[in-house]
Coordinates of C-alpha atoms in Angstrom, one line a residue:
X84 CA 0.0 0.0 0.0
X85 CA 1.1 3.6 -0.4
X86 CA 0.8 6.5 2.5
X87 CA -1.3 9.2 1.0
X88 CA -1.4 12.6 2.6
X89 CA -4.5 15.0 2.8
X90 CA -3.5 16.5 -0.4
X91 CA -3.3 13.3 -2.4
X92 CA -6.7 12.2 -1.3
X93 CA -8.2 15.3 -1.8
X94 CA -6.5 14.8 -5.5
X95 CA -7.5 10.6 -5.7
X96 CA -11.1 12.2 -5.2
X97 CA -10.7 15.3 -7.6
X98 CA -14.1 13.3 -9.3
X99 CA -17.2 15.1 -10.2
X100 CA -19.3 12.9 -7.6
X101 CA -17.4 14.0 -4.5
X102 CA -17.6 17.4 -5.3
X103 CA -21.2 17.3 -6.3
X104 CA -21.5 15.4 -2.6
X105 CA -19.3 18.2 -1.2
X106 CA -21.8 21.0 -2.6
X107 CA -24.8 19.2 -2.0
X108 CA -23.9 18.8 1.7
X109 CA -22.7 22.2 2.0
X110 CA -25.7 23.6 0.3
X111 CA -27.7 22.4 3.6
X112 CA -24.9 23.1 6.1
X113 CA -24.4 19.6 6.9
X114 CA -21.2 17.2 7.2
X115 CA -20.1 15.2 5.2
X116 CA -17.4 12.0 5.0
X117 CA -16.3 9.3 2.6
X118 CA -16.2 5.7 5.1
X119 CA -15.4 2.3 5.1
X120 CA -14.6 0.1 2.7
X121 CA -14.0 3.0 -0.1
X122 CA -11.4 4.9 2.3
X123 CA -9.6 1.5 3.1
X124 CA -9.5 0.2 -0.6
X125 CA -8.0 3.9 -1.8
X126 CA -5.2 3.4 0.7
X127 CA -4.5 -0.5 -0.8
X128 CA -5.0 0.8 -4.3
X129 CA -8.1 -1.6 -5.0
X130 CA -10.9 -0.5 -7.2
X131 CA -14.3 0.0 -5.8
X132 CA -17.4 1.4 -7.6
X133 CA -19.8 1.2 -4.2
X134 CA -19.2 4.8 -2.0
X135 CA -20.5 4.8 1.7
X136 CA -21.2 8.3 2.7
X137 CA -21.8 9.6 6.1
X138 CA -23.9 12.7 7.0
X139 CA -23.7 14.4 10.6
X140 CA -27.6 14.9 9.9
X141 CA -29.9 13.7 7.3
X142 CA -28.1 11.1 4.8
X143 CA -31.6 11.5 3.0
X144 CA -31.3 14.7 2.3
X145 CA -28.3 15.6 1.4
X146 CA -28.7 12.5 -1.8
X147 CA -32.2 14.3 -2.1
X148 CA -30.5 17.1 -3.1
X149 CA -27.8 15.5 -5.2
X150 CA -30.6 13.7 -6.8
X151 CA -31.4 17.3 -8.3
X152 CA -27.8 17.7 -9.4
X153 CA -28.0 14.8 -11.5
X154 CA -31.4 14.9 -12.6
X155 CA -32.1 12.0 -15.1
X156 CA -28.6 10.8 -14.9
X157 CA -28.9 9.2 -11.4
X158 CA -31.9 7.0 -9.6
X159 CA -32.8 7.5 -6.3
X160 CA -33.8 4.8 -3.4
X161 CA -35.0 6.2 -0.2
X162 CA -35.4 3.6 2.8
X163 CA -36.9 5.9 5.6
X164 CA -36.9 3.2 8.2
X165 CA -33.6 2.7 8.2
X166 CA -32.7 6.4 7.5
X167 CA -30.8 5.5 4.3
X168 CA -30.7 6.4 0.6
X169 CA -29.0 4.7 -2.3
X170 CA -28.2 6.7 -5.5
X171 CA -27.2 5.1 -8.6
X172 CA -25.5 7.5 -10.9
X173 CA -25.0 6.7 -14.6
X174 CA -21.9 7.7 -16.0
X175 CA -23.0 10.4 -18.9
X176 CA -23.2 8.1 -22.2
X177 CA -22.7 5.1 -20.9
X178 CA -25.4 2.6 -18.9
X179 CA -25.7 2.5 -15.3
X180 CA -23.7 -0.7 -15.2
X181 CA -20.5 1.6 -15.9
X182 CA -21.7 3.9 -13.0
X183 CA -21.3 4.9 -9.2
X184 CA -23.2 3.8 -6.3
X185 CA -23.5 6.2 -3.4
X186 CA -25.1 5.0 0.4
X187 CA -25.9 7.9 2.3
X188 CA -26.8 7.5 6.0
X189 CA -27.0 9.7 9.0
X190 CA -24.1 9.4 11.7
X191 CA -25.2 7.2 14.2
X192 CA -24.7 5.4 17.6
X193 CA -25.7 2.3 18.7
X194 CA -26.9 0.1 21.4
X195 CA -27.3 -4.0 21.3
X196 CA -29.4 -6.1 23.4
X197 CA -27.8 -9.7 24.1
X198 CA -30.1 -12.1 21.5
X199 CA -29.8 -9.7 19.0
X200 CA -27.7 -8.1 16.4
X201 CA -29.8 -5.8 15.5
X202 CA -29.2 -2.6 17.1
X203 CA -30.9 0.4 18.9
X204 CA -30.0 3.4 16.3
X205 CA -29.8 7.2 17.8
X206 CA -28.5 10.1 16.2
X207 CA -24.9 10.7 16.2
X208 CA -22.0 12.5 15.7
X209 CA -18.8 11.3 13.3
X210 CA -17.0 10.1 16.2
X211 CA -20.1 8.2 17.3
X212 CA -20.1 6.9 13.9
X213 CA -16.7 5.4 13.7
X214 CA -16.8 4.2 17.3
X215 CA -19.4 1.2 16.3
X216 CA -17.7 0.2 13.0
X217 CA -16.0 -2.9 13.0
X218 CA -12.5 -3.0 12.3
X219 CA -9.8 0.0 12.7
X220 CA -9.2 -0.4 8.7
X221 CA -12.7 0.4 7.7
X222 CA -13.3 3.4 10.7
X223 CA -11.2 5.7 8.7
X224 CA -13.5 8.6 7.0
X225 CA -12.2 11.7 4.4
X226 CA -14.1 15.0 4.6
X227 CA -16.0 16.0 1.5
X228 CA -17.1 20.0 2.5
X229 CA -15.3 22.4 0.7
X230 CA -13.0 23.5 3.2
X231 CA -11.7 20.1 4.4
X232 CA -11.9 18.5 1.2
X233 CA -9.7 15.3 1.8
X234 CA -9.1 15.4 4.7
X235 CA -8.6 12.2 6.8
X236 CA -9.9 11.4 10.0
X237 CA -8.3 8.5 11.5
X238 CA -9.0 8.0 15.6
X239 CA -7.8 4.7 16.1
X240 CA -4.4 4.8 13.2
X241 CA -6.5 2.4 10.6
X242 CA -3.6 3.6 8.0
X243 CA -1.1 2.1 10.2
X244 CA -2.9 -1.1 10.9
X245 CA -3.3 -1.4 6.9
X246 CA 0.3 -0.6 6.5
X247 CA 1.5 -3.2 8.8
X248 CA -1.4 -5.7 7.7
X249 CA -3.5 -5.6 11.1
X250 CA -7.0 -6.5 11.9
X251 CA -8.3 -4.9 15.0
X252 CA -11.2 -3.5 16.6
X253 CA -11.5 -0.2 17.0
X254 CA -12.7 -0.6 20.4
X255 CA -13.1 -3.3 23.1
X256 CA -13.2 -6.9 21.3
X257 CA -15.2 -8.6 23.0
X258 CA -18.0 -5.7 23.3
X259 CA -18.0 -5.8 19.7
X260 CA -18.4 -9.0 19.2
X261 CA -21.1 -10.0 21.7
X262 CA -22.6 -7.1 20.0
X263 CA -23.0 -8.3 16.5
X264 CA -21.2 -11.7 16.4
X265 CA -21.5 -11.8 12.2
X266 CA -18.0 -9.4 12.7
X267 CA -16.6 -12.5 14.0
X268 CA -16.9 -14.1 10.2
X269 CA -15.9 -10.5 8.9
X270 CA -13.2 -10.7 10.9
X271 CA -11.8 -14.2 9.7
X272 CA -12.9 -12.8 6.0
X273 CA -11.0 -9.8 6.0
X274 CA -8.0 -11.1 6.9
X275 CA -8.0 -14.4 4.6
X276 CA -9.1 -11.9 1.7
X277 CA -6.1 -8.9 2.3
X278 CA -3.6 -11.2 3.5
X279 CA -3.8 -9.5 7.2
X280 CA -3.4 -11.4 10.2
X281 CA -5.5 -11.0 13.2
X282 CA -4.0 -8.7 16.4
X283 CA -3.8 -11.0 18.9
X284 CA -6.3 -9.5 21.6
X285 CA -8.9 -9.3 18.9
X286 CA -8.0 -13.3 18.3
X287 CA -8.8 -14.1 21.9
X288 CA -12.1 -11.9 21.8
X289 CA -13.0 -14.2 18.7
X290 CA -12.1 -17.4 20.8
X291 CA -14.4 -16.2 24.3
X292 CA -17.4 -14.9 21.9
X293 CA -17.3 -17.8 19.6
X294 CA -20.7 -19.0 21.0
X295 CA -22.5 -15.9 20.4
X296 CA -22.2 -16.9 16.2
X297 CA -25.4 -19.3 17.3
X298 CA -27.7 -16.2 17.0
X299 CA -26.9 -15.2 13.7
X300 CA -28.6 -16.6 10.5
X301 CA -27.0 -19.7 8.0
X302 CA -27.6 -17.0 5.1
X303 CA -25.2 -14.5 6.5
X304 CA -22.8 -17.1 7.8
X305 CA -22.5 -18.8 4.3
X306 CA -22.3 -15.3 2.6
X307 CA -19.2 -14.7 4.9
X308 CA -18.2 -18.1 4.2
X309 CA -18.7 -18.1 0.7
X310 CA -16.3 -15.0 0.7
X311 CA -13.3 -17.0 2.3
X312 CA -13.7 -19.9 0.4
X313 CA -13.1 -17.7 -3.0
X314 CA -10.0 -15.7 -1.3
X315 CA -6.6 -16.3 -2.6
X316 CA -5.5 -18.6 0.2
X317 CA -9.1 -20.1 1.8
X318 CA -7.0 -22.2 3.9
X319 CA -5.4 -19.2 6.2
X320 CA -9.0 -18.6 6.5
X321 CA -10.0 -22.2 7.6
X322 CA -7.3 -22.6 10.5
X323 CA -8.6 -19.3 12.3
X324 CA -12.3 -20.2 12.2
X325 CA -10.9 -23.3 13.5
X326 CA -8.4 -22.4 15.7
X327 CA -10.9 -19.6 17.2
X328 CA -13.9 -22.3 17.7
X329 CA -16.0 -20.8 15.2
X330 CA -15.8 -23.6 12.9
X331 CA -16.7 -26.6 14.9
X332 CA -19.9 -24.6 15.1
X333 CA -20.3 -23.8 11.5
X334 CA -18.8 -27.3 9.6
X335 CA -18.7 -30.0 12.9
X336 CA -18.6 -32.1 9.8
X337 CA -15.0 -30.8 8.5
X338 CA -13.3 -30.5 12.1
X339 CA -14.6 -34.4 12.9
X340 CA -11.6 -34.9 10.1
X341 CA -8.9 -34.0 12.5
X342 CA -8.1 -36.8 14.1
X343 CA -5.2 -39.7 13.5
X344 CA -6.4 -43.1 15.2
X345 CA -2.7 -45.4 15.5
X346 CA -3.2 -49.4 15.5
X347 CA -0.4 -51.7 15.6
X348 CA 2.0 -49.0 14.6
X349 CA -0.4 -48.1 11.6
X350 CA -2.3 -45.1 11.5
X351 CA -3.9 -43.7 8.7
X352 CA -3.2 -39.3 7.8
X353 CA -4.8 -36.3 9.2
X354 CA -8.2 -35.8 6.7
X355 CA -9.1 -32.4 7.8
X356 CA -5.2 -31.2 7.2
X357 CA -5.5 -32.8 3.8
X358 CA -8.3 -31.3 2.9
X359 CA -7.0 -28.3 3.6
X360 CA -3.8 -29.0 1.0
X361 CA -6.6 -30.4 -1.5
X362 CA -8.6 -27.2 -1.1
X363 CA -5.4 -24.8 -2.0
X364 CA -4.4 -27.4 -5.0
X365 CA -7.2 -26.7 -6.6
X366 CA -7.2 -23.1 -6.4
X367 CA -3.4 -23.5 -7.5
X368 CA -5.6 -25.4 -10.5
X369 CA -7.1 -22.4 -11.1
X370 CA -4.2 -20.8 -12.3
X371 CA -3.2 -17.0 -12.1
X372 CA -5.7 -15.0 -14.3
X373 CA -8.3 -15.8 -11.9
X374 CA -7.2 -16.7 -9.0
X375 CA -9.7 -15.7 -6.0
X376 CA -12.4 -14.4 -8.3
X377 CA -15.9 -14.5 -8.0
X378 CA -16.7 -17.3 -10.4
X379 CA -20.1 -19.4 -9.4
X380 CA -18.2 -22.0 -11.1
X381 CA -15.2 -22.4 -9.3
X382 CA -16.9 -21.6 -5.6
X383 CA -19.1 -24.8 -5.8
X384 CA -15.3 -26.7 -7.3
X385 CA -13.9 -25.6 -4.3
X386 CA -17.5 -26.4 -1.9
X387 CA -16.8 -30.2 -3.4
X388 CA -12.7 -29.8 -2.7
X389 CA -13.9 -29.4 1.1
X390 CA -16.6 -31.9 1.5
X391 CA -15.0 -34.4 -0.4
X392 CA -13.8 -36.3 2.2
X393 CA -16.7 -35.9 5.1
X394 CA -17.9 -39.4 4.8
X395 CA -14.4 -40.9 6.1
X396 CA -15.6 -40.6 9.7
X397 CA -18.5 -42.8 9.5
X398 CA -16.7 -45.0 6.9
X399 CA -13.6 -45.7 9.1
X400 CA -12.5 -49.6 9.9
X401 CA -10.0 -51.3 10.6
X402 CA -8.9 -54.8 9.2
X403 CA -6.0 -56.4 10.6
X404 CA -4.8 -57.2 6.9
X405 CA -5.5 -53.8 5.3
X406 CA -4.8 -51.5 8.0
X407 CA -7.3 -48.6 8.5
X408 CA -9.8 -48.4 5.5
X409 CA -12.4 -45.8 4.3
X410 CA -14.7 -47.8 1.9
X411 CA -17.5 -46.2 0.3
X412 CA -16.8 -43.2 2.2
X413 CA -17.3 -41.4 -1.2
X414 CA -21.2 -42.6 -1.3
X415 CA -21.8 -41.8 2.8
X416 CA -20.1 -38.2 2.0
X417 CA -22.0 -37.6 -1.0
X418 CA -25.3 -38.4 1.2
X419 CA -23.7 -35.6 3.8
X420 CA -24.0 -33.0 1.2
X421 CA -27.7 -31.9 1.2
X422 CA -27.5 -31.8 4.7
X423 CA -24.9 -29.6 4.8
X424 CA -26.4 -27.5 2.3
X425 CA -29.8 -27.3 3.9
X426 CA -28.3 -26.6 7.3
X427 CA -25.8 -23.5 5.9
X428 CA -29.3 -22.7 3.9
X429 CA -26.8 -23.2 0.8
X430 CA -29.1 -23.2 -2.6
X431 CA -30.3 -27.1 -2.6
X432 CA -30.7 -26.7 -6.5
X433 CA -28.2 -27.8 -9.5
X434 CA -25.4 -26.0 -7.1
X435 CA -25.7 -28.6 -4.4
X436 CA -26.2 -31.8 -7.1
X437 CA -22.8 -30.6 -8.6
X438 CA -20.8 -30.3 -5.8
X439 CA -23.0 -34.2 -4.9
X440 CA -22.1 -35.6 -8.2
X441 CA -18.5 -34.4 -7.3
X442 CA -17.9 -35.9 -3.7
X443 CA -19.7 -38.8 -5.0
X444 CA -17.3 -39.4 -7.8
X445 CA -13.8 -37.9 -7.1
X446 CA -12.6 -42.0 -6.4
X447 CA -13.3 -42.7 -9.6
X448 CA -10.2 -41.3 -11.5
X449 CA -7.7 -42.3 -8.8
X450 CA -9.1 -45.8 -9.3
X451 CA -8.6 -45.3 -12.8
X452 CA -4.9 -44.5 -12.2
X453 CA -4.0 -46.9 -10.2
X454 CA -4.6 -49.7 -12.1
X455 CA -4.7 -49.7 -15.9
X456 CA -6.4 -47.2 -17.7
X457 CA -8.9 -48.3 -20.1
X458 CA -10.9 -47.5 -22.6
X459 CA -14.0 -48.5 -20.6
X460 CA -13.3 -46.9 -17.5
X461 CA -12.6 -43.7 -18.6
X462 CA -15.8 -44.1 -21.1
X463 CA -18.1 -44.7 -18.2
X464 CA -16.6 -42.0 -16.2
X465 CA -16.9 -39.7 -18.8
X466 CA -20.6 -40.9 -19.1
X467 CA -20.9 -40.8 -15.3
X468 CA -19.8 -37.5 -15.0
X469 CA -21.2 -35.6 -18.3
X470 CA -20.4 -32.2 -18.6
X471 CA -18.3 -32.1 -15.3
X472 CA -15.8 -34.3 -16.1
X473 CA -12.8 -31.8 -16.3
X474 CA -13.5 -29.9 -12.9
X475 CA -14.1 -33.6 -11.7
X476 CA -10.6 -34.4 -12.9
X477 CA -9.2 -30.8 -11.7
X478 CA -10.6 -32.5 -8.0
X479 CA -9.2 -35.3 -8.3
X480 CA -5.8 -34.2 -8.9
X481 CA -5.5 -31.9 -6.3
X482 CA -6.6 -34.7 -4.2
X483 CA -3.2 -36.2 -5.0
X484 CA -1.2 -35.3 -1.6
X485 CA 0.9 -38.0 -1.3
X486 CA 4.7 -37.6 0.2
X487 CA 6.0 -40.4 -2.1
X488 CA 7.2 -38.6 -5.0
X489 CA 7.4 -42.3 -7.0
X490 CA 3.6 -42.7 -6.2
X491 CA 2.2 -39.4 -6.8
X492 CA 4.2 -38.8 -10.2
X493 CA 2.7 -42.2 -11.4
X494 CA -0.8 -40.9 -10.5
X495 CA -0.1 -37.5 -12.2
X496 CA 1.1 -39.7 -15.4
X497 CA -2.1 -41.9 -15.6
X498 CA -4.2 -38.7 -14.9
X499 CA -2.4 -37.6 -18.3
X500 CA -3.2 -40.8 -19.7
X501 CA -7.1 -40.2 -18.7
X502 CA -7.3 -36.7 -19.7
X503 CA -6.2 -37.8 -23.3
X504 CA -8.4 -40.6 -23.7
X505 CA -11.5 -38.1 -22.6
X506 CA -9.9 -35.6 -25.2
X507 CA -10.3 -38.3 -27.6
X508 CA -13.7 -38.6 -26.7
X509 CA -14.5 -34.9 -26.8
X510 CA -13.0 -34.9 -30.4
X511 CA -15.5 -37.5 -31.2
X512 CA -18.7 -36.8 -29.8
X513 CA -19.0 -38.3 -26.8
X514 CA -22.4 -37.8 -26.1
X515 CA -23.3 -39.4 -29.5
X516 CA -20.8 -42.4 -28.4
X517 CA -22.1 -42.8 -25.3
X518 CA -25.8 -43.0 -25.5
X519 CA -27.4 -45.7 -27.3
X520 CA -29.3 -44.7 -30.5
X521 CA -32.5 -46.6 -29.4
X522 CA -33.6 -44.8 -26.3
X523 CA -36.2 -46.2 -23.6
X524 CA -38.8 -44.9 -24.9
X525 CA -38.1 -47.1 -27.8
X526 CA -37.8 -50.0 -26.0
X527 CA -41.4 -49.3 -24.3
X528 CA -43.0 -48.9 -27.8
X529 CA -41.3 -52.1 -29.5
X530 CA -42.5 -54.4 -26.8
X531 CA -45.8 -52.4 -25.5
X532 CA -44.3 -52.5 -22.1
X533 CA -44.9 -49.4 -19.2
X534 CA -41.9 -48.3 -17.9
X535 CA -40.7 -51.3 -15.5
X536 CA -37.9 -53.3 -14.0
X537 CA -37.5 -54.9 -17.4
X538 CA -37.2 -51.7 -19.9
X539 CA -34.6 -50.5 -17.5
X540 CA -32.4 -53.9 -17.5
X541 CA -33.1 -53.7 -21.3
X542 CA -32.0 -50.4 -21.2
X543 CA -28.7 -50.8 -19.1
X544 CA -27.9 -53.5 -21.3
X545 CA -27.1 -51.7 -24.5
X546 CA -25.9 -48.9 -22.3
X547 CA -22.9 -51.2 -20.7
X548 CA -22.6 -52.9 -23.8
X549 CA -21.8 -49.1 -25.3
X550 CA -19.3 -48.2 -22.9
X551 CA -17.5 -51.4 -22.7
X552 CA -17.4 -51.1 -26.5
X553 CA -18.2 -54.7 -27.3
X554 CA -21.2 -53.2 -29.8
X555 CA -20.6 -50.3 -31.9
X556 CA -23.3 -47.7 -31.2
X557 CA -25.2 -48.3 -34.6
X558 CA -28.9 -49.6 -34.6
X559 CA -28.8 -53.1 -36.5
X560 CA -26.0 -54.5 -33.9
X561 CA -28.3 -52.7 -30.8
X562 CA -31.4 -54.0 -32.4
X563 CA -30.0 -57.6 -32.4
X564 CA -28.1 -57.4 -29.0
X565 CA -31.7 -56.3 -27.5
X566 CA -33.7 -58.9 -29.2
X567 CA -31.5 -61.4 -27.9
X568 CA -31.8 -60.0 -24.2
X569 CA -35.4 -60.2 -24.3
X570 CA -35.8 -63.1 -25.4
X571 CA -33.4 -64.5 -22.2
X572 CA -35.8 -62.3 -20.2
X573 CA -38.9 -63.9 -21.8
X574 CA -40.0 -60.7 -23.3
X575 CA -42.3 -61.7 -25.9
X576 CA -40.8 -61.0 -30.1
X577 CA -42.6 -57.9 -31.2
X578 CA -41.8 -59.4 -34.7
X579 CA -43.7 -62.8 -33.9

């Protein structure tokens, strides 16, 4: 980050909008401060098009009145119960996605009551204002009036905590906290996002106020959550909601993976740690254009990247020739997943059967590469897995965390191996390959059967008989291979 004096912020905000915001609130004799995240992000040299604005009076009216500035060039949003406004102003010429927009709200104070975060509101002056934001990085506010244009005010030396890569509160830690325990998750977020770590005092606040996270909602947890996952690093994040006792509260499911159980001098590795290096592999998979971006994409990838192991708990035996085993584990985790979803009120719709289909199936690969790879493995996987096949393959190499070098480069080679073989696919068709030409419907039709038990043995038949590739996926050789499993079945000939 760079320093920046008065006289360079009052030049980084030499824009029309401030000084129309600087007028407007002069105009009524009022107040008037760029806050929060804006401030912080001009100091780190981040882009930000949402401006927080704080009036030592009415927020309302002084974007009222810059409403008039702007005339048909901004909209306007008024929420009177909560004394806020919201202008959207279009940038002149272009649409109001290449725009500004500006919260105004009142400088206030506020009071909690212990079940609640939401809080008793009173008028307030700046300081009041700054005194209840959360963090010392985002209390920092720059006059807009005339004669103190840029001007920073600064009570509790957020610059300095951004220079040295602090998060703090800005008052007492636990009072904040207990107050509105969603800054807890803010707290973690920030600091996984920037790169900070957290001041030690604040740490232990998180640690004694842990409990207080039961009173907040799963949406705003999982839209904190969601936010760490997508961060650069989402593992830094991990190990202080962990290490705090927030996330035993949030994913029970993920810390139940910390354990290492040693039989007979044979013990089998730390899951939850692994995860943690499979989680970070495939954001390395990512690669550097887009690392930590907002893709929908890539945040339920990384979702299935932490759940894919959460069925190893309940799947854990041990046999005295084996050693420790985790069968099926795949199938119990992939059963985990809705509950997960519904309980962290996580979207139960095609998001949550993708990052299902991708627990469910992130053994089949490694399976693949450990023994031969065929052509009819990698055919059904590629059926299996449809239109997910490469982030299933992106999982399943970033699962790959083995310390023997010979081992995990024979993996990574057969991985190769699969990935060209579902090339080869791709380059063919495989959708046309891989579904037979006579459908179940069909099937119904040719012998005047309802759908049944039989029309879907019929059915899997020529389907395995496809992906083993024992039958070429033309009609005739279909048309006799099903004739000649109905008859076994005692289907009656259509043709007789």
């Amino acid at each position: 980050m760079r320093m920046l004096s008065d006289a360079d912020l009052a030049q980084i905000l030499n824009q029309d909008i401030f000084h129309q915001i600087s007028e407007a609130a002069d105009a009524l004799g009022m107040e008037c401060y760029v806050v929060g995240g804006y401030v912080r992000d001009l100091f780190l040299e981040r882009p930000s098009k949402d401006i927080d604005v704080v009036v030592v009076g009415s927020g309302i009216r002084v974007a009222e009145e810059l409403k008039k500035r702007y005339g048909k060039h901004a909209h306007l949003s008024v929420f009177r119960n909560f004394g806020t406004a919201q202008l959207k102003v279009r940038s002149f010429g272009v649409s109001s996605q290449g725009g500004l927009e500006v919260e105004f709200v009142g400088a206030r104070r506020e009071s909690y009551s212990h079940d609640s975060r939401k809080p008793v509101v009173e008028d307030g002056t700046l300081e009041d204002d700054q005194n209840r934001r959360d963090f010392t990085i985002n209390a920092m506010a720059v006059c807009l009036n005339k004669a103190r244009f840029g001007e920073l005010v600064d009570p509790f030396n957020g610059v300095y905590d951004l220079e040295d890569g602090i998060i703090r509160t800005p008052l007492d830690p636990d009072i904040t906290f207990s107050d509105d325990p969603l800054r807890m998750m803010r707290c973690v977020r920030f600091a996984t996002q920037l790169g900070f770590y957290i001041e030690e005092e604040t740490f232990d606040a998180l640690q004694r106020n842990a409990d207080r996270l039961n009173i907040i909602s799963g949406e705003r947890i999982q839209d904190e959550l969601n936010k760490i996952i997508m961060a650069p690093h989402p593992s830094t994040g991990f190990d202080y909601l962990y290490r705090s006792g927030l996330l035993p509260l949030i994913l029970p499911e993920l810390t139940a993976l910390d354990i290492v159980e040693n039989r007979n001098g044979r013990a089998h590795k730390n899951n939850y740690y692994h995860t943690m290096e499979v989680l970070e592999n495939v954001v390395k998979g990512q690669g550097d254009k887009n690392a930590g971006s907002q893709d929908d994409k890539e945040l339920w990838l990384r979702w299935a990247a932490i759940l894919h192991d959460i069925g190893k708990p309940k799947s854990k035996r041990w046999e005295p020739l084996q050693g420790w085993t985790f069968h099926n584990h795949n199938y119990i985790g992939a059963k985990m997943v809705p509950q997960i979803f519904r309980r962290l009120k996580l979207p139960m719709d095609a998001k949550m059967k993708y990052v299902q289909k991708l627990v469910d199936l992130h053994m089949r690969p490694i399976v693949i590469a450990d023994e031969e790879v065929t052509d009819s493995a990698v055919r059904r996987l590629v059926n299996d897995a449809g239109d997910d096949i490469d982030d299933l393959m992106r999982l399943c190499e970033a699962d790959i965390t083995s310390k023997n070098q010979v081992r995990k480069q024979r993996f990574l080679d057969n991985f190769r191996l699969v990935r060209e073989k579902i090339a080869d696919l791709k380059e063919r068709d495989y959708k046309r390959l891989l579904q037979p030409v006579i459908d179940g419907n069909e099937i119904m039709e040719m012998f005047h059967l309802k759908p049944s038990r039989e029309v879907g043995v019929l059915k899997q038949t020529l389907k395995d008989a496809v992906l083993d590739n024992r039958v070429p996926n033309e009609r005739e050789p279909l048309m006799q291979l099903l004739l000649e499993t109905a008859r076994k079945m005692g289907i009656q000939d259509p043709s007789l």
